[in-house]
Amino acid sequence: MRRRGGFSAKPSFKAWMAALALLAASWPDTASADWRDDIGTFRIGIVAEPGGGNTVPGLALLTDAYTKALGMKAEFVVARDYQ
């Protein structure tokens, strides 16, 4: 039988669980912080236009943009065809 106006553990349990969830979400994760060091160079594969060989117009600008956005070295690997 429920008592009215008595002590209830449910609200305090919910508050404790919320505090625990906030603590877990804010806990520093050192493993994911150094993923850039683990990878070293971010490589992106692209296919050049037919007959273009290994040259892609504007590739230097793309490389610079990716390097700045990722905060690490980016490198494009250009394939002559899909095979």
JSON list of N, CA and C in Angstrom, two decimals:
[
{"chain": "A", "resi": 1, "resn": "MET", "atom": "N", "xyz": [0.83, -1.17, 0.00]},
{"chain": "A", "resi": 1, "resn": "MET", "atom": "CA", "xyz": [0.00, 0.00, 0.00]},
{"chain": "A", "resi": 1, "resn": "MET", "atom": "C", "xyz": [0.88, 1.24, 0.00]},
{"chain": "A", "resi": 2, "resn": "ARG", "atom": "N", "xyz": [0.51, 2.26, -0.77]},
{"chain": "A", "resi": 2, "resn": "ARG", "atom": "CA", "xyz": [1.30, 3.49, -0.85]},
{"chain": "A", "resi": 2, "resn": "ARG", "atom": "C", "xyz": [0.90, 4.45, 0.26]},
{"chain": "A", "resi": 3, "resn": "ARG", "atom": "N", "xyz": [1.90, 5.12, 0.79]},
{"chain": "A", "resi": 3, "resn": "ARG", "atom": "CA", "xyz": [1.63, 6.14, 1.80]},
{"chain": "A", "resi": 3, "resn": "ARG", "atom": "C", "xyz": [1.63, 7.49, 1.14]},
{"chain": "A", "resi": 4, "resn": "ARG", "atom": "N", "xyz": [0.76, 8.34, 1.55]},
{"chain": "A", "resi": 4, "resn": "ARG", "atom": "CA", "xyz": [0.71, 9.71, 1.03]},
{"chain": "A", "resi": 4, "resn": "ARG", "atom": "C", "xyz": [1.57, 10.61, 1.89]},
{"chain": "A", "resi": 5, "resn": "GLY", "atom": "N", "xyz": [2.35, 11.45, 1.20]},
{"chain": "A", "resi": 5, "resn": "GLY", "atom": "CA", "xyz": [3.17, 12.41, 1.93]},
{"chain": "A", "resi": 5, "resn": "GLY", "atom": "C", "xyz": [4.42, 11.81, 2.55]},
{"chain": "A", "resi": 6, "resn": "GLY", "atom": "N", "xyz": [4.67, 10.56, 2.33]},
{"chain": "A", "resi": 6, "resn": "GLY", "atom": "CA", "xyz": [5.84, 9.91, 2.90]},
{"chain": "A", "resi": 6, "resn": "GLY", "atom": "C", "xyz": [7.05, 10.06, 1.98]},
{"chain": "A", "resi": 7, "resn": "PHE", "atom": "N", "xyz": [8.14, 9.51, 2.42]},
{"chain": "A", "resi": 7, "resn": "PHE", "atom": "CA", "xyz": [9.38, 9.56, 1.66]},
{"chain": "A", "resi": 7, "resn": "PHE", "atom": "C", "xyz": [9.28, 8.60, 0.47]},
{"chain": "A", "resi": 8, "resn": "SER", "atom": "N", "xyz": [9.69, 9.08, -0.68]},
{"chain": "A", "resi": 8, "resn": "SER", "atom": "CA", "xyz": [9.70, 8.24, -1.87]},
{"chain": "A", "resi": 8, "resn": "SER", "atom": "C", "xyz": [11.11, 8.23, -2.44]},
{"chain": "A", "resi": 9, "resn": "ALA", "atom": "N", "xyz": [11.62, 7.07, -2.72]},
{"chain": "A", "resi": 9, "resn": "ALA", "atom": "CA", "xyz": [12.98, 6.96, -3.25]},
{"chain": "A", "resi": 9, "resn": "ALA", "atom": "C", "xyz": [13.04, 7.20, -4.74]},
{"chain": "A", "resi": 10, "resn": "LYS", "atom": "N", "xyz": [11.92, 7.17, -5.43]},
{"chain": "A", "resi": 10, "resn": "LYS", "atom": "CA", "xyz": [11.93, 7.32, -6.88]},
{"chain": "A", "resi": 10, "resn": "LYS", "atom": "C", "xyz": [12.47, 8.65, -7.36]},
{"chain": "A", "resi": 11, "resn": "PRO", "atom": "N", "xyz": [12.05, 9.80, -6.84]},
{"chain": "A", "resi": 11, "resn": "PRO", "atom": "CA", "xyz": [12.62, 11.05, -7.34]},
{"chain": "A", "resi": 11, "resn": "PRO", "atom": "C", "xyz": [14.13, 11.15, -7.10]},
{"chain": "A", "resi": 12, "resn": "SER", "atom": "N", "xyz": [14.60, 10.71, -5.96]},
{"chain": "A", "resi": 12, "resn": "SER", "atom": "CA", "xyz": [16.03, 10.81, -5.71]},
{"chain": "A", "resi": 12, "resn": "SER", "atom": "C", "xyz": [16.80, 9.83, -6.59]},
{"chain": "A", "resi": 13, "resn": "PHE", "atom": "N", "xyz": [16.22, 8.69, -6.88]},
{"chain": "A", "resi": 13, "resn": "PHE", "atom": "CA", "xyz": [16.87, 7.73, -7.77]},
{"chain": "A", "resi": 13, "resn": "PHE", "atom": "C", "xyz": [16.96, 8.30, -9.18]},
{"chain": "A", "resi": 14, "resn": "LYS", "atom": "N", "xyz": [15.91, 8.96, -9.64]},
{"chain": "A", "resi": 14, "resn": "LYS", "atom": "CA", "xyz": [15.93, 9.58, -10.96]},
{"chain": "A", "resi": 14, "resn": "LYS", "atom": "C", "xyz": [16.97, 10.69, -11.03]},
{"chain": "A", "resi": 15, "resn": "ALA", "atom": "N", "xyz": [17.07, 11.48, -9.98]},
{"chain": "A", "resi": 15, "resn": "ALA", "atom": "CA", "xyz": [18.06, 12.56, -9.95]},
{"chain": "A", "resi": 15, "resn": "ALA", "atom": "C", "xyz": [19.47, 11.98, -9.94]},
{"chain": "A", "resi": 16, "resn": "TRP", "atom": "N", "xyz": [19.66, 10.89, -9.20]},
{"chain": "A", "resi": 16, "resn": "TRP", "atom": "CA", "xyz": [20.97, 10.25, -9.16]},
{"chain": "A", "resi": 16, "resn": "TRP", "atom": "C", "xyz": [21.34, 9.69, -10.53]},
{"chain": "A", "resi": 17, "resn": "MET", "atom": "N", "xyz": [20.39, 9.08, -11.21]},
{"chain": "A", "resi": 17, "resn": "MET", "atom": "CA", "xyz": [20.65, 8.53, -12.55]},
{"chain": "A", "resi": 17, "resn": "MET", "atom": "C", "xyz": [20.95, 9.65, -13.55]},
{"chain": "A", "resi": 18, "resn": "ALA", "atom": "N", "xyz": [20.27, 10.78, -13.43]},
{"chain": "A", "resi": 18, "resn": "ALA", "atom": "CA", "xyz": [20.54, 11.91, -14.32]},
{"chain": "A", "resi": 18, "resn": "ALA", "atom": "C", "xyz": [21.94, 12.46, -14.08]},
{"chain": "A", "resi": 19, "resn": "ALA", "atom": "N", "xyz": [22.33, 12.56, -12.81]},
{"chain": "A", "resi": 19, "resn": "ALA", "atom": "CA", "xyz": [23.68, 13.04, -12.50]},
{"chain": "A", "resi": 19, "resn": "ALA", "atom": "C", "xyz": [24.73, 12.06, -13.00]},
{"chain": "A", "resi": 20, "resn": "LEU", "atom": "N", "xyz": [24.46, 10.78, -12.89]},
{"chain": "A", "resi": 20, "resn": "LEU", "atom": "CA", "xyz": [25.39, 9.77, -13.38]},
{"chain": "A", "resi": 20, "resn": "LEU", "atom": "C", "xyz": [25.51, 9.84, -14.90]},
{"chain": "A", "resi": 21, "resn": "ALA", "atom": "N", "xyz": [24.40, 10.06, -15.58]},
{"chain": "A", "resi": 21, "resn": "ALA", "atom": "CA", "xyz": [24.44, 10.18, -17.04]},
{"chain": "A", "resi": 21, "resn": "ALA", "atom": "C", "xyz": [25.24, 11.41, -17.48]},
{"chain": "A", "resi": 22, "resn": "LEU", "atom": "N", "xyz": [25.07, 12.53, -16.77]},
{"chain": "A", "resi": 22, "resn": "LEU", "atom": "CA", "xyz": [25.84, 13.73, -17.09]},
{"chain": "A", "resi": 22, "resn": "LEU", "atom": "C", "xyz": [27.33, 13.51, -16.85]},
{"chain": "A", "resi": 23, "resn": "LEU", "atom": "N", "xyz": [27.65, 12.83, -15.78]},
{"chain": "A", "resi": 23, "resn": "LEU", "atom": "CA", "xyz": [29.05, 12.55, -15.49]},
{"chain": "A", "resi": 23, "resn": "LEU", "atom": "C", "xyz": [29.66, 11.64, -16.55]},
{"chain": "A", "resi": 24, "resn": "ALA", "atom": "N", "xyz": [28.93, 10.63, -16.96]},
{"chain": "A", "resi": 24, "resn": "ALA", "atom": "CA", "xyz": [29.43, 9.71, -17.98]},
{"chain": "A", "resi": 24, "resn": "ALA", "atom": "C", "xyz": [29.61, 10.42, -19.32]},
{"chain": "A", "resi": 25, "resn": "ALA", "atom": "N", "xyz": [28.70, 11.32, -19.65]},
{"chain": "A", "resi": 25, "resn": "ALA", "atom": "CA", "xyz": [28.79, 12.04, -20.92]},
{"chain": "A", "resi": 25, "resn": "ALA", "atom": "C", "xyz": [29.95, 13.03, -20.94]},
{"chain": "A", "resi": 26, "resn": "SER", "atom": "N", "xyz": [30.29, 13.57, -19.78]},
{"chain": "A", "resi": 26, "resn": "SER", "atom": "CA", "xyz": [31.36, 14.56, -19.73]},
{"chain": "A", "resi": 26, "resn": "SER", "atom": "C", "xyz": [32.73, 13.97, -19.40]},
{"chain": "A", "resi": 27, "resn": "TRP", "atom": "N", "xyz": [32.80, 12.67, -19.19]},
{"chain": "A", "resi": 27, "resn": "TRP", "atom": "CA", "xyz": [34.06, 12.03, -18.85]},
{"chain": "A", "resi": 27, "resn": "TRP", "atom": "C", "xyz": [35.01, 12.11, -20.04]},
{"chain": "A", "resi": 28, "resn": "PRO", "atom": "N", "xyz": [36.23, 12.55, -19.83]},
{"chain": "A", "resi": 28, "resn": "PRO", "atom": "CA", "xyz": [37.16, 12.67, -20.97]},
{"chain": "A", "resi": 28, "resn": "PRO", "atom": "C", "xyz": [37.54, 11.31, -21.53]},
{"chain": "A", "resi": 29, "resn": "ASP", "atom": "N", "xyz": [37.46, 11.21, -22.83]},
{"chain": "A", "resi": 29, "resn": "ASP", "atom": "CA", "xyz": [37.79, 9.96, -23.50]},
{"chain": "A", "resi": 29, "resn": "ASP", "atom": "C", "xyz": [39.12, 10.14, -24.21]},
{"chain": "A", "resi": 30, "resn": "THR", "atom": "N", "xyz": [40.18, 9.72, -23.57]},
{"chain": "A", "resi": 30, "resn": "THR", "atom": "CA", "xyz": [41.51, 9.93, -24.14]},
{"chain": "A", "resi": 30, "resn": "THR", "atom": "C", "xyz": [41.75, 9.06, -25.36]},
{"chain": "A", "resi": 31, "resn": "ALA", "atom": "N", "xyz": [41.04, 7.96, -25.49]},
{"chain": "A", "resi": 31, "resn": "ALA", "atom": "CA", "xyz": [41.26, 7.09, -26.65]},
{"chain": "A", "resi": 31, "resn": "ALA", "atom": "C", "xyz": [40.82, 7.76, -27.94]},
{"chain": "A", "resi": 32, "resn": "SER", "atom": "N", "xyz": [39.73, 8.52, -27.89]},
{"chain": "A", "resi": 32, "resn": "SER", "atom": "CA", "xyz": [39.26, 9.17, -29.11]},
{"chain": "A", "resi": 32, "resn": "SER", "atom": "C", "xyz": [39.95, 10.51, -29.35]},
{"chain": "A", "resi": 33, "resn": "ALA", "atom": "N", "xyz": [40.66, 11.02, -28.37]},
{"chain": "A", "resi": 33, "resn": "ALA", "atom": "CA", "xyz": [41.30, 12.33, -28.52]},
{"chain": "A", "resi": 33, "resn": "ALA", "atom": "C", "xyz": [42.51, 12.28, -29.44]},
{"chain": "A", "resi": 34, "resn": "ASP", "atom": "N", "xyz": [43.18, 11.16, -29.53]},
{"chain": "A", "resi": 34, "resn": "ASP", "atom": "CA", "xyz": [44.40, 11.10, -30.32]},
{"chain": "A", "resi": 34, "resn": "ASP", "atom": "C", "xyz": [44.24, 10.26, -31.58]},
{"chain": "A", "resi": 35, "resn": "TRP", "atom": "N", "xyz": [43.05, 10.20, -32.15]},
{"chain": "A", "resi": 35, "resn": "TRP", "atom": "CA", "xyz": [42.84, 9.42, -33.37]},
{"chain": "A", "resi": 35, "resn": "TRP", "atom": "C", "xyz": [43.63, 9.99, -34.53]},
{"chain": "A", "resi": 36, "resn": "ARG", "atom": "N", "xyz": [43.87, 11.29, -34.53]},
{"chain": "A", "resi": 36, "resn": "ARG", "atom": "CA", "xyz": [44.66, 11.89, -35.61]},
{"chain": "A", "resi": 36, "resn": "ARG", "atom": "C", "xyz": [46.10, 11.39, -35.58]},
{"chain": "A", "resi": 37, "resn": "ASP", "atom": "N", "xyz": [46.63, 11.20, -34.37]},
{"chain": "A", "resi": 37, "resn": "ASP", "atom": "CA", "xyz": [47.99, 10.67, -34.24]},
{"chain": "A", "resi": 37, "resn": "ASP", "atom": "C", "xyz": [48.06, 9.21, -34.71]},
{"chain": "A", "resi": 38, "resn": "ASP", "atom": "N", "xyz": [47.00, 8.46, -34.43]},
{"chain": "A", "resi": 38, "resn": "ASP", "atom": "CA", "xyz": [46.98, 7.05, -34.84]},
{"chain": "A", "resi": 38, "resn": "ASP", "atom": "C", "xyz": [46.94, 6.92, -36.36]},
{"chain": "A", "resi": 39, "resn": "ILE", "atom": "N", "xyz": [46.17, 7.77, -37.03]},
{"chain": "A", "resi": 39, "resn": "ILE", "atom": "CA", "xyz": [46.02, 7.69, -38.48]},
{"chain": "A", "resi": 39, "resn": "ILE", "atom": "C", "xyz": [47.25, 8.26, -39.18]},
{"chain": "A", "resi": 40, "resn": "GLY", "atom": "N", "xyz": [47.70, 9.41, -38.73]},
{"chain": "A", "resi": 40, "resn": "GLY", "atom": "CA", "xyz": [48.86, 10.05, -39.35]},
{"chain": "A", "resi": 40, "resn": "GLY", "atom": "C", "xyz": [48.47, 10.90, -40.54]},
{"chain": "A", "resi": 41, "resn": "THR", "atom": "N", "xyz": [48.04, 10.25, -41.63]},
{"chain": "A", "resi": 41, "resn": "THR", "atom": "CA", "xyz": [47.64, 10.95, -42.85]},
{"chain": "A", "resi": 41, "resn": "THR", "atom": "C", "xyz": [46.25, 10.47, -43.25]},
{"chain": "A", "resi": 42, "resn": "PHE", "atom": "N", "xyz": [45.35, 11.40, -43.51]},
{"chain": "A", "resi": 42, "resn": "PHE", "atom": "CA", "xyz": [44.00, 11.07, -43.95]},
{"chain": "A", "resi": 42, "resn": "PHE", "atom": "C", "xyz": [44.02, 10.95, -45.46]},
{"chain": "A", "resi": 43, "resn": "ARG", "atom": "N", "xyz": [43.82, 9.75, -45.99]},
{"chain": "A", "resi": 43, "resn": "ARG", "atom": "CA", "xyz": [43.90, 9.51, -47.43]},
{"chain": "A", "resi": 43, "resn": "ARG", "atom": "C", "xyz": [42.51, 9.42, -48.04]},
{"chain": "A", "resi": 44, "resn": "ILE", "atom": "N", "xyz": [42.33, 10.09, -49.17]},
{"chain": "A", "resi": 44, "resn": "ILE", "atom": "CA", "xyz": [41.06, 10.13, -49.87]},
{"chain": "A", "resi": 44, "resn": "ILE", "atom": "C", "xyz": [41.30, 9.65, -51.29]},
{"chain": "A", "resi": 45, "resn": "GLY", "atom": "N", "xyz": [40.57, 8.64, -51.72]},
{"chain": "A", "resi": 45, "resn": "GLY", "atom": "CA", "xyz": [40.72, 8.11, -53.07]},
{"chain": "A", "resi": 45, "resn": "GLY", "atom": "C", "xyz": [39.70, 8.72, -54.01]},
{"chain": "A", "resi": 46, "resn": "ILE", "atom": "N", "xyz": [40.17, 9.19, -55.15]},
{"chain": "A", "resi": 46, "resn": "ILE", "atom": "CA", "xyz": [39.29, 9.73, -56.18]},
{"chain": "A", "resi": 46, "resn": "ILE", "atom": "C", "xyz": [39.70, 9.17, -57.53]},
{"chain": "A", "resi": 47, "resn": "VAL", "atom": "N", "xyz": [38.78, 9.25, -58.49]},
{"chain": "A", "resi": 47, "resn": "VAL", "atom": "CA", "xyz": [39.05, 8.78, -59.85]},
{"chain": "A", "resi": 47, "resn": "VAL", "atom": "C", "xyz": [39.10, 9.99, -60.76]},
{"chain": "A", "resi": 48, "resn": "ALA", "atom": "N", "xyz": [40.15, 10.07, -61.57]},
{"chain": "A", "resi": 48, "resn": "ALA", "atom": "CA", "xyz": [40.31, 11.19, -62.49]},
{"chain": "A", "resi": 48, "resn": "ALA", "atom": "C", "xyz": [39.34, 11.04, -63.67]},
{"chain": "A", "resi": 49, "resn": "GLU", "atom": "N", "xyz": [39.13, 12.12, -64.37]},
{"chain": "A", "resi": 49, "resn": "GLU", "atom": "CA", "xyz": [38.28, 12.07, -65.56]},
{"chain": "A", "resi": 49, "resn": "GLU", "atom": "C", "xyz": [38.95, 11.21, -66.62]},
{"chain": "A", "resi": 50, "resn": "PRO", "atom": "N", "xyz": [38.16, 10.57, -67.46]},
{"chain": "A", "resi": 50, "resn": "PRO", "atom": "CA", "xyz": [38.75, 9.75, -68.52]},
{"chain": "A", "resi": 50, "resn": "PRO", "atom": "C", "xyz": [39.69, 10.57, -69.40]},
{"chain": "A", "resi": 51, "resn": "GLY", "atom": "N", "xyz": [40.87, 10.04, -69.62]},
{"chain": "A", "resi": 51, "resn": "GLY", "atom": "CA", "xyz": [41.86, 10.73, -70.43]},
{"chain": "A", "resi": 51, "resn": "GLY", "atom": "C", "xyz": [42.65, 11.78, -69.66]},
{"chain": "A", "resi": 52, "resn": "GLY", "atom": "N", "xyz": [42.35, 11.97, -68.40]},
{"chain": "A", "resi": 52, "resn": "GLY", "atom": "CA", "xyz": [43.02, 12.99, -67.61]},
{"chain": "A", "resi": 52, "resn": "GLY", "atom": "C", "xyz": [44.29, 12.53, -66.94]},
{"chain": "A", "resi": 53, "resn": "GLY", "atom": "N", "xyz": [44.57, 11.23, -67.01]},
{"chain": "A", "resi": 53, "resn": "GLY", "atom": "CA", "xyz": [45.76, 10.70, -66.34]},
{"chain": "A", "resi": 53, "resn": "GLY", "atom": "C", "xyz": [45.61, 10.81, -64.83]},
{"chain": "A", "resi": 54, "resn": "ASN", "atom": "N", "xyz": [46.66, 11.21, -64.17]},
{"chain": "A", "resi": 54, "resn": "ASN", "atom": "CA", "xyz": [46.63, 11.36, -62.71]},
{"chain": "A", "resi": 54, "resn": "ASN", "atom": "C", "xyz": [46.44, 12.80, -62.27]},
{"chain": "A", "resi": 55, "resn": "THR", "atom": "N", "xyz": [46.01, 13.67, -63.18]},
{"chain": "A", "resi": 55, "resn": "THR", "atom": "CA", "xyz": [45.85, 15.08, -62.82]},
{"chain": "A", "resi": 55, "resn": "THR", "atom": "C", "xyz": [44.39, 15.40, -62.58]},
{"chain": "A", "resi": 56, "resn": "VAL", "atom": "N", "xyz": [44.15, 16.18, -61.55]},
{"chain": "A", "resi": 56, "resn": "VAL", "atom": "CA", "xyz": [42.81, 16.65, -61.22]},
{"chain": "A", "resi": 56, "resn": "VAL", "atom": "C", "xyz": [42.90, 18.14, -60.96]},
{"chain": "A", "resi": 57, "resn": "PRO", "atom": "N", "xyz": [42.15, 18.96, -61.73]},
{"chain": "A", "resi": 57, "resn": "PRO", "atom": "CA", "xyz": [42.21, 20.40, -61.51]},
{"chain": "A", "resi": 57, "resn": "PRO", "atom": "C", "xyz": [41.72, 20.78, -60.11]},
{"chain": "A", "resi": 58, "resn": "GLY", "atom": "N", "xyz": [42.44, 21.65, -59.45]},
{"chain": "A", "resi": 58, "resn": "GLY", "atom": "CA", "xyz": [42.04, 22.14, -58.13]},
{"chain": "A", "resi": 58, "resn": "GLY", "atom": "C", "xyz": [42.35, 21.20, -56.99]},
{"chain": "A", "resi": 59, "resn": "LEU", "atom": "N", "xyz": [43.15, 20.18, -57.24]},
{"chain": "A", "resi": 59, "resn": "LEU", "atom": "CA", "xyz": [43.45, 19.20, -56.20]},
{"chain": "A", "resi": 59, "resn": "LEU", "atom": "C", "xyz": [44.23, 19.81, -55.05]},
{"chain": "A", "resi": 60, "resn": "ALA", "atom": "N", "xyz": [45.10, 20.76, -55.34]},
{"chain": "A", "resi": 60, "resn": "ALA", "atom": "CA", "xyz": [45.86, 21.42, -54.27]},
{"chain": "A", "resi": 60, "resn": "ALA", "atom": "C", "xyz": [44.94, 22.19, -53.33]},
{"chain": "A", "resi": 61, "resn": "LEU", "atom": "N", "xyz": [43.91, 22.82, -53.90]},
{"chain": "A", "resi": 61, "resn": "LEU", "atom": "CA", "xyz": [42.94, 23.55, -53.06]},
{"chain": "A", "resi": 61, "resn": "LEU", "atom": "C", "xyz": [42.14, 22.59, -52.19]},
{"chain": "A", "resi": 62, "resn": "LEU", "atom": "N", "xyz": [41.74, 21.46, -52.77]},
{"chain": "A", "resi": 62, "resn": "LEU", "atom": "CA", "xyz": [41.01, 20.46, -51.99]},
{"chain": "A", "resi": 62, "resn": "LEU", "atom": "C", "xyz": [41.87, 19.90, -50.86]},
{"chain": "A", "resi": 63, "resn": "THR", "atom": "N", "xyz": [43.11, 19.61, -51.18]},
{"chain": "A", "resi": 63, "resn": "THR", "atom": "CA", "xyz": [44.02, 19.07, -50.16]},
{"chain": "A", "resi": 63, "resn": "THR", "atom": "C", "xyz": [44.19, 20.06, -49.01]},
{"chain": "A", "resi": 64, "resn": "ASP", "atom": "N", "xyz": [44.36, 21.32, -49.35]},
{"chain": "A", "resi": 64, "resn": "ASP", "atom": "CA", "xyz": [44.51, 22.36, -48.32]},
{"chain": "A", "resi": 64, "resn": "ASP", "atom": "C", "xyz": [43.25, 22.49, -47.49]},
{"chain": "A", "resi": 65, "resn": "ALA", "atom": "N", "xyz": [42.09, 22.45, -48.13]},
{"chain": "A", "resi": 65, "resn": "ALA", "atom": "CA", "xyz": [40.82, 22.58, -47.41]},
{"chain": "A", "resi": 65, "resn": "ALA", "atom": "C", "xyz": [40.61, 21.42, -46.45]},
{"chain": "A", "resi": 66, "resn": "TYR", "atom": "N", "xyz": [40.88, 20.19, -46.90]},
{"chain": "A", "resi": 66, "resn": "TYR", "atom": "CA", "xyz": [40.73, 19.03, -46.02]},
{"chain": "A", "resi": 66, "resn": "TYR", "atom": "C", "xyz": [41.74, 19.06, -44.88]},
{"chain": "A", "resi": 67, "resn": "THR", "atom": "N", "xyz": [42.96, 19.48, -45.16]},
{"chain": "A", "resi": 67, "resn": "THR", "atom": "CA", "xyz": [43.98, 19.57, -44.12]},
{"chain": "A", "resi": 67, "resn": "THR", "atom": "C", "xyz": [43.56, 20.54, -43.02]},
{"chain": "A", "resi": 68, "resn": "LYS", "atom": "N", "xyz": [43.03, 21.69, -43.42]},
{"chain": "A", "resi": 68, "resn": "LYS", "atom": "CA", "xyz": [42.59, 22.68, -42.44]},
{"chain": "A", "resi": 68, "resn": "LYS", "atom": "C", "xyz": [41.35, 22.22, -41.68]},
{"chain": "A", "resi": 69, "resn": "ALA", "atom": "N", "xyz": [40.41, 21.60, -42.39]},
{"chain": "A", "resi": 69, "resn": "ALA", "atom": "CA", "xyz": [39.16, 21.17, -41.74]},
{"chain": "A", "resi": 69, "resn": "ALA", "atom": "C", "xyz": [39.39, 20.03, -40.74]},
{"chain": "A", "resi": 70, "resn": "LEU", "atom": "N", "xyz": [40.27, 19.11, -41.08]},
{"chain": "A", "resi": 70, "resn": "LEU", "atom": "CA", "xyz": [40.52, 17.96, -40.21]},
{"chain": "A", "resi": 70, "resn": "LEU", "atom": "C", "xyz": [41.58, 18.23, -39.15]},
{"chain": "A", "resi": 71, "resn": "GLY", "atom": "N", "xyz": [42.43, 19.23, -39.40]},
{"chain": "A", "resi": 71, "resn": "GLY", "atom": "CA", "xyz": [43.51, 19.50, -38.46]},
{"chain": "A", "resi": 71, "resn": "GLY", "atom": "C", "xyz": [44.62, 18.47, -38.54]},
{"chain": "A", "resi": 72, "resn": "MET", "atom": "N", "xyz": [44.77, 17.86, -39.69]},
{"chain": "A", "resi": 72, "resn": "MET", "atom": "CA", "xyz": [45.81, 16.87, -39.89]},
{"chain": "A", "resi": 72, "resn": "MET", "atom": "C", "xyz": [46.14, 16.81, -41.38]},
{"chain": "A", "resi": 73, "resn": "LYS", "atom": "N", "xyz": [47.22, 16.13, -41.72]},
{"chain": "A", "resi": 73, "resn": "LYS", "atom": "CA", "xyz": [47.64, 16.03, -43.11]},
{"chain": "A", "resi": 73, "resn": "LYS", "atom": "C", "xyz": [46.62, 15.21, -43.90]},
{"chain": "A", "resi": 74, "resn": "ALA", "atom": "N", "xyz": [46.22, 15.74, -45.06]},
{"chain": "A", "resi": 74, "resn": "ALA", "atom": "CA", "xyz": [45.31, 15.03, -45.96]},
{"chain": "A", "resi": 74, "resn": "ALA", "atom": "C", "xyz": [46.03, 14.77, -47.28]},
{"chain": "A", "resi": 75, "resn": "GLU", "atom": "N", "xyz": [45.73, 13.65, -47.88]},
{"chain": "A", "resi": 75, "resn": "GLU", "atom": "CA", "xyz": [46.39, 13.26, -49.13]},
{"chain": "A", "resi": 75, "resn": "GLU", "atom": "C", "xyz": [45.35, 12.63, -50.05]},
{"chain": "A", "resi": 76, "resn": "PHE", "atom": "N", "xyz": [45.34, 13.07, -51.31]},
{"chain": "A", "resi": 76, "resn": "PHE", "atom": "CA", "xyz": [44.44, 12.48, -52.30]},
{"chain": "A", "resi": 76, "resn": "PHE", "atom": "C", "xyz": [45.20, 11.47, -53.13]},
{"chain": "A", "resi": 77, "resn": "VAL", "atom": "N", "xyz": [44.60, 10.30, -53.28]},
{"chain": "A", "resi": 77, "resn": "VAL", "atom": "CA", "xyz": [45.17, 9.25, -54.12]},
{"chain": "A", "resi": 77, "resn": "VAL", "atom": "C", "xyz": [44.32, 9.21, -55.38]},
{"chain": "A", "resi": 78, "resn": "VAL", "atom": "N", "xyz": [44.92, 9.54, -56.51]},
{"chain": "A", "resi": 78, "resn": "VAL", "atom": "CA", "xyz": [44.19, 9.65, -57.77]},
{"chain": "A", "resi": 78, "resn": "VAL", "atom": "C", "xyz": [44.38, 8.38, -58.58]},
{"chain": "A", "resi": 79, "resn": "ALA", "atom": "N", "xyz": [43.26, 7.76, -58.95]},
{"chain": "A", "resi": 79, "resn": "ALA", "atom": "CA", "xyz": [43.30, 6.58, -59.81]},
{"chain": "A", "resi": 79, "resn": "ALA", "atom": "C", "xyz": [42.93, 7.00, -61.23]},
{"chain": "A", "resi": 80, "resn": "ARG", "atom": "N", "xyz": [43.53, 6.34, -62.21]},
{"chain": "A", "resi": 80, "resn": "ARG", "atom": "CA", "xyz": [43.23, 6.69, -63.60]},
{"chain": "A", "resi": 80, "resn": "ARG", "atom": "C", "xyz": [41.89, 6.16, -64.04]},
{"chain": "A", "resi": 81, "resn": "ASP", "atom": "N", "xyz": [41.48, 5.01, -63.48]},
{"chain": "A", "resi": 81, "resn": "ASP", "atom": "CA", "xyz": [40.17, 4.45, -63.82]},
{"chain": "A", "resi": 81, "resn": "ASP", "atom": "C", "xyz": [39.66, 3.64, -62.62]},
{"chain": "A", "resi": 82, "resn": "TYR", "atom": "N", "xyz": [38.51, 3.02, -62.80]},
{"chain": "A", "resi": 82, "resn": "TYR", "atom": "CA", "xyz": [37.90, 2.28, -61.70]},
{"chain": "A", "resi": 82, "resn": "TYR", "atom": "C", "xyz": [38.55, 0.93, -61.44]},
{"chain": "A", "resi": 83, "resn": "GLN", "atom": "N", "xyz": [39.40, 0.48, -62.33]},
{"chain": "A", "resi": 83, "resn": "GLN", "atom": "CA", "xyz": [39.97, -0.86, -62.18]},
{"chain": "A", "resi": 83, "resn": "GLN", "atom": "C", "xyz": [41.29, -0.85, -61.53]}
]
